[in-house]
């Protein structure tokens, strides 16, 4: 098969020929039809996360078909359309697993990081790390929903917001353009916050009821004038933007961070105390969560905006993602 591997930390991608991998007894082999390129793939490419063994095939937004199953797998069969995200399986025996918190597994695997991922024609993955792709979503649409989609969907559905509540999505990019659609379809009064005024038409077309130009208006004052946000979903990795959003929280409001800035975030604790507010974080979910994400997306017509590339164009594709030039998610079609 053809695969794109990172030969060693920080080294350029190489398009190589490899034997098609055989699934282990509790694994399935997925024929990859589409694989998204996510910012977190830079951990592998740039070698910025310890413990990765090389060479490594990145890719944790895999959409494809089950092609073969291991001898102890009975939940899946060849031909099933499936997706694989960041959470690449769990041990079932550690304390978090025994409490049903599979995402918290102390021995968890990560797709495309602790084992080879989807920048290839085939990938073998633990059977518990695949979720079904419903009809109505094609592979290219499904792929980015397996990381960018699930992250925003799961963060919003696990927040305290209910129908009609004011929910702001900060950032209109790879995560935010999905977050706005989910917020709208979950029944929230949806506000898009962006420092790019040229994103207003797009944000409104994605379902935003209101748009705040954060370069022009103070986002905290703007949200306060609307009654205060129940949730601000912070998708752009900007400490300043997160900090500003805190002042826009209403009663029991919550800033939920999904785009992580690599610096500390100063927070107005007095405002949090006064509103009983909080700042929290959220990371993706497990296979059943992305199955839910895909089903909801198909039901309500939530789709990502994507650019597609063949495997041999991986450098260009990855470069567009890294330079923040992609509109909005980049997908390889092996
Ligand atoms: Zn990701
Ligand atoms: Zn575990």
Coordinates of C-alpha atoms and ligand atoms in Angstrom, one line a residue:
X1 CA 0.0 0.0 0.0
X2 CA 1.0 3.6 -0.3
X3 CA 1.5 5.5 3.0
X4 CA 2.9 8.8 4.1
X5 CA 5.2 8.4 7.0
X6 CA 7.3 10.7 9.2
X7 CA 10.7 9.0 9.3
X8 CA 11.9 10.7 12.4
X9 CA 10.9 13.7 14.6
X10 CA 11.0 16.9 12.6
X11 CA 11.8 15.2 9.3
X12 CA 9.9 15.8 6.1
X13 CA 7.0 13.4 5.1
X14 CA 7.9 10.5 2.9
X15 CA 5.5 8.7 0.5
X16 CA 6.5 5.1 0.9
X17 CA 5.3 1.6 -0.2
X18 CA 4.5 -0.7 2.8
X19 CA 2.9 -4.1 3.1
X20 CA -0.9 -3.9 3.8
X21 CA -1.0 -4.4 7.6
X22 CA -2.8 -7.5 9.0
X23 CA -5.3 -6.8 11.8
X24 CA -4.5 -8.3 15.2
X25 CA -7.1 -10.5 17.0
X26 CA -9.0 -7.5 18.4
X27 CA -8.4 -5.1 15.6
X28 CA -10.1 -4.1 12.3
X29 CA -8.4 -3.1 9.1
X30 CA -9.9 0.0 7.6
X31 CA -9.5 0.9 3.9
X32 CA -9.0 4.6 4.1
X33 CA -11.2 6.7 1.8
X34 CA -10.4 10.1 3.4
X35 CA -8.3 11.3 6.3
X36 CA -8.3 14.8 7.6
X37 CA -5.2 16.7 8.5
X38 CA -5.5 18.2 12.0
X39 CA -3.3 20.7 13.9
X40 CA -2.4 17.9 16.3
X41 CA -0.7 16.0 13.5
X42 CA 2.1 18.4 14.0
X43 CA 3.0 16.6 17.2
X44 CA 4.2 13.7 15.0
X45 CA 5.6 15.8 12.1
X46 CA 7.5 18.3 14.2
X47 CA 8.3 15.8 17.0
X48 CA 6.9 18.1 19.7
X49 CA 5.3 15.4 21.9
X50 CA 7.5 13.0 23.8
X51 CA 7.2 9.2 23.4
X52 CA 6.3 8.9 19.7
X53 CA 8.0 6.0 18.0
X54 CA 9.2 6.6 14.4
X55 CA 8.7 6.0 11.6
X56 CA 5.0 6.9 12.2
X57 CA 2.1 7.4 9.8
X58 CA 0.0 10.3 11.2
X59 CA -3.7 10.9 10.8
X60 CA -6.6 10.6 13.3
X61 CA -9.6 11.7 11.1
X62 CA -10.0 8.5 9.2
X63 CA -13.2 7.7 7.2
X64 CA -13.4 4.5 5.3
X65 CA -14.6 0.9 5.2
X66 CA -13.9 -2.1 7.3
X67 CA -11.8 -4.3 5.1
X68 CA -10.9 -7.2 7.4
X69 CA -11.5 -8.1 11.0
X70 CA -9.4 -9.9 13.7
X71 CA -10.5 -13.3 14.9
X72 CA -12.1 -12.1 18.1
X73 CA -14.0 -9.2 16.5
X74 CA -17.7 -9.7 16.1
X75 CA -19.0 -6.2 16.2
X76 CA -17.8 -5.2 12.8
X77 CA -17.7 -6.9 9.4
X78 CA -16.1 -6.2 6.0
X79 CA -17.9 -3.4 4.2
X80 CA -19.1 -1.4 7.3
X81 CA -18.5 2.3 6.8
X82 CA -16.5 3.5 9.8
X83 CA -14.6 6.5 11.2
X84 CA -11.7 6.6 13.6
X85 CA -10.7 9.7 15.6
X86 CA -8.0 10.7 18.1
X87 CA -9.1 8.3 20.9
X88 CA -7.5 5.1 19.5
X89 CA -8.7 2.6 22.1
X90 CA -8.6 1.8 25.8
X91 CA -7.7 -0.9 28.2
X92 CA -11.1 -1.6 29.9
X93 CA -9.3 -2.4 33.2
X94 CA -7.8 0.8 34.6
X95 CA -9.8 2.8 37.2
X96 CA -11.3 5.4 34.7
X97 CA -12.2 2.5 32.3
X98 CA -13.9 0.6 35.1
X99 CA -16.0 3.7 35.7
X100 CA -16.9 3.9 32.0
X101 CA -14.7 6.9 31.4
X102 CA -12.9 5.4 28.4
X103 CA -11.6 8.8 27.3
X104 CA -9.8 9.0 30.6
X105 CA -8.0 5.6 30.1
X106 CA -4.6 5.6 31.7
X107 CA -3.3 3.3 29.0
X108 CA -5.2 4.8 26.1
X109 CA -4.0 4.6 22.5
X110 CA -3.9 7.6 20.2
X111 CA -4.6 7.1 16.5
X112 CA -1.8 8.2 14.2
X113 CA 0.4 8.8 17.3
X114 CA 0.9 5.6 19.4
X115 CA 0.0 3.5 16.3
X116 CA -0.1 4.3 12.5
X117 CA -2.9 6.4 11.3
X118 CA -4.8 7.3 8.2
X119 CA -2.3 9.0 5.9
X120 CA -2.3 5.7 4.1
X121 CA -4.5 3.4 2.0
X122 CA -5.1 1.1 5.0
X123 CA -4.9 1.3 8.8
X124 CA -5.4 -1.3 11.5
X125 CA -7.1 0.0 14.7
X126 CA -8.5 -1.5 17.9
X127 CA -12.1 -2.6 17.3
X128 CA -13.4 -0.3 20.1
X129 CA -11.9 2.7 18.3
X130 CA -14.2 2.7 15.3
X131 CA -17.7 4.3 15.0
X132 CA -20.3 3.9 12.3
X133 CA -20.6 6.5 9.5
X134 CA -24.3 7.0 8.7
X135 CA -25.7 7.2 5.1
X136 CA -26.0 10.8 4.1
X137 CA -22.4 11.7 4.9
X138 CA -19.7 11.1 2.4
X139 CA -16.2 10.2 3.5
X140 CA -14.7 13.6 2.8
X141 CA -17.4 15.3 4.9
X142 CA -17.1 12.7 7.7
X143 CA -13.3 12.9 8.1
X144 CA -13.0 16.3 9.8
X145 CA -16.1 15.6 11.9
X146 CA -14.0 12.9 13.6
X147 CA -11.8 15.5 15.4
X148 CA -12.9 19.1 14.7
X149 CA -16.5 18.0 14.7
X150 CA -16.7 15.8 17.8
X151 CA -14.6 18.3 19.8
X152 CA -17.1 21.1 19.3
X153 CA -20.2 18.9 19.3
X154 CA -19.3 17.1 22.5
X155 CA -18.1 20.3 24.3
X156 CA -21.5 22.0 23.5
X157 CA -23.7 19.0 24.4
X158 CA -21.9 18.4 27.7
X159 CA -22.0 22.1 28.6
X160 CA -24.8 23.5 30.8
X161 CA -26.5 25.3 27.9
X162 CA -30.1 24.6 27.1
X163 CA -32.4 25.5 24.2
X164 CA -32.6 29.3 23.8
X165 CA -29.6 30.0 25.9
X166 CA -27.0 32.5 24.6
X167 CA -24.0 30.6 23.3
X168 CA -21.0 32.4 21.7
X169 CA -18.5 30.6 19.5
X170 CA -15.3 32.5 19.5
X171 CA -13.3 32.0 16.3
X172 CA -14.7 31.3 12.9
X173 CA -12.1 28.7 11.6
X174 CA -11.6 25.0 11.4
X175 CA -13.3 24.3 14.8
X176 CA -15.5 27.4 14.9
X177 CA -17.2 27.0 11.6
X178 CA -18.5 23.6 12.9
X179 CA -19.2 25.0 16.4
X180 CA -21.5 27.6 15.0
X181 CA -23.5 25.0 13.0
X182 CA -23.8 22.7 16.1
X183 CA -24.8 25.6 18.4
X184 CA -27.5 26.7 16.0
X185 CA -28.8 23.1 15.5
X186 CA -28.8 22.4 19.2
X187 CA -31.2 25.3 19.6
X188 CA -29.0 27.9 21.2
X189 CA -29.1 31.6 20.4
X190 CA -25.8 31.6 18.6
X191 CA -23.3 34.4 18.6
X192 CA -20.1 34.3 16.4
X193 CA -17.1 36.3 17.9
X194 CA -14.3 37.0 15.4
X195 CA -11.7 39.6 15.0
X196 CA -12.1 39.3 11.2
X197 CA -15.1 41.4 10.1
X198 CA -15.0 39.8 6.7
X199 CA -16.2 36.5 8.4
X200 CA -19.6 38.0 9.2
X201 CA -21.4 36.8 6.1
X202 CA -19.9 33.4 6.5
X203 CA -20.8 33.1 10.2
X204 CA -24.4 34.2 9.5
X205 CA -24.7 31.7 6.6
X206 CA -23.5 28.9 9.0
X207 CA -26.3 29.8 11.4
X208 CA -25.1 32.6 13.7
X209 CA -27.9 34.7 14.9
X210 CA -25.5 37.6 15.8
X211 CA -22.0 38.5 14.9
X212 CA -19.6 40.5 17.1
X213 CA -16.5 42.0 15.5
X214 CA -14.0 41.6 18.3
X215 CA -11.6 44.0 16.7
X216 CA -14.2 46.8 16.8
X217 CA -16.4 46.1 19.8
X218 CA -15.4 44.8 23.3
X219 CA -16.6 41.2 23.2
X220 CA -17.4 41.2 26.9
X221 CA -19.5 44.3 26.7
X222 CA -21.2 43.0 23.6
X223 CA -22.1 39.7 25.2
X224 CA -23.2 41.5 28.5
X225 CA -25.5 43.7 26.5
X226 CA -27.2 40.6 25.1
X227 CA -27.8 39.3 28.7
X228 CA -24.5 37.5 29.2
X229 CA -23.4 34.2 27.6
X230 CA -24.3 30.8 29.1
X231 CA -21.4 29.3 27.2
X232 CA -18.5 30.7 25.2
X233 CA -16.9 28.0 23.1
X234 CA -13.3 29.2 22.7
X235 CA -12.0 27.7 19.5
X236 CA -9.2 30.1 18.5
X237 CA -6.0 29.5 20.5
X238 CA -5.7 33.0 21.8
X239 CA -5.1 33.8 25.4
X240 CA -6.3 37.3 24.9
X241 CA -9.6 36.2 23.3
X242 CA -10.3 33.7 26.0
X243 CA -9.5 36.3 28.7
X244 CA -11.8 38.9 27.1
X245 CA -14.7 36.4 26.8
X246 CA -14.7 35.8 30.6
X247 CA -16.2 39.2 31.1
X248 CA -19.1 38.4 28.8
X249 CA -20.4 35.5 30.9
X250 CA -23.8 35.7 32.4
X251 CA -25.1 33.8 35.5
X252 CA -23.5 30.3 35.7
X253 CA -21.7 31.1 32.5
X254 CA -18.8 29.0 31.3
X255 CA -16.0 29.5 28.9
X256 CA -15.2 26.1 27.4
X257 CA -11.8 26.1 25.8
X258 CA -11.2 23.7 22.9
X259 CA -8.4 25.6 21.1
X260 CA -5.4 25.6 23.5
X261 CA -3.1 28.7 23.6
X262 CA 0.4 27.7 24.5
X263 CA 0.6 30.4 27.2
X264 CA -1.2 31.1 30.5
X265 CA -4.6 32.8 30.3
X266 CA -5.2 35.7 32.7
X267 CA -8.7 35.5 34.1
X268 CA -10.9 38.0 36.0
X269 CA -11.7 35.9 38.9
X270 CA -13.9 38.5 40.5
X271 CA -16.3 38.2 37.5
X272 CA -16.3 34.4 37.9
X273 CA -17.2 34.7 41.6
X274 CA -19.9 37.3 40.9
X275 CA -21.6 35.2 38.2
X276 CA -20.7 31.8 39.6
X277 CA -18.9 31.3 36.3
X278 CA -16.1 29.1 35.2
X279 CA -13.4 28.5 32.7
X280 CA -13.1 24.8 31.6
X281 CA -11.6 22.7 28.9
X282 CA -12.9 19.9 26.7
X283 CA -11.1 17.4 24.5
X284 CA -12.8 15.3 21.8
X285 CA -14.4 12.0 23.0
X286 CA -14.5 8.3 22.2
X287 CA -15.9 6.2 19.4
X288 CA -19.5 6.3 20.5
X289 CA -19.2 10.1 20.9
X290 CA -18.1 10.5 17.3
X291 CA -20.7 8.1 16.1
X292 CA -23.2 10.4 17.8
X293 CA -21.5 13.4 16.2
X294 CA -21.8 11.9 12.7
X295 CA -25.4 10.9 13.2
X296 CA -26.4 14.4 14.4
X297 CA -24.4 16.0 11.5
X298 CA -26.2 13.8 8.9
X299 CA -29.6 14.4 10.5
X300 CA -29.2 18.2 10.7
X301 CA -27.0 18.8 7.6
X302 CA -23.9 19.9 9.5
X303 CA -20.9 19.7 7.1
X304 CA -17.4 20.9 7.2
X305 CA -15.9 23.2 4.5
X306 CA -12.9 21.2 3.1
X307 CA -10.0 21.3 0.7
X308 CA -9.0 17.9 -0.6
X309 CA -5.6 16.6 -1.8
X310 CA -4.1 13.3 -2.9
X311 CA -1.4 11.6 -0.7
X312 CA 1.4 12.9 -2.9
X313 CA 0.4 16.5 -2.2
X314 CA 0.7 16.0 1.6
X315 CA 3.4 18.7 1.9
X316 CA 1.1 21.3 0.3
X317 CA -1.9 20.1 2.3
X318 CA -0.1 20.1 5.6
X319 CA 1.5 23.4 4.8
X320 CA -1.9 25.0 4.2
X321 CA -3.1 23.7 7.6
X322 CA 0.0 24.9 9.4
X323 CA -0.1 28.4 7.8
X324 CA -3.8 28.7 8.8
X325 CA -4.6 29.2 5.1
X326 CA -6.9 26.3 4.7
X327 CA -10.7 27.0 4.3
X328 CA -11.3 25.3 6.6
X329 CA -10.2 21.7 7.0
X330 CA -7.8 19.8 4.8
X331 CA -8.5 16.2 3.8
X332 CA -6.3 13.6 2.1
X333 CA -7.9 11.1 -0.2
X334 CA -5.5 8.1 -0.3
Ligands
LIG1 ZN1 -7.3 16.4 15.8
LIG2 ZN1 -8.2 2.1 30.7

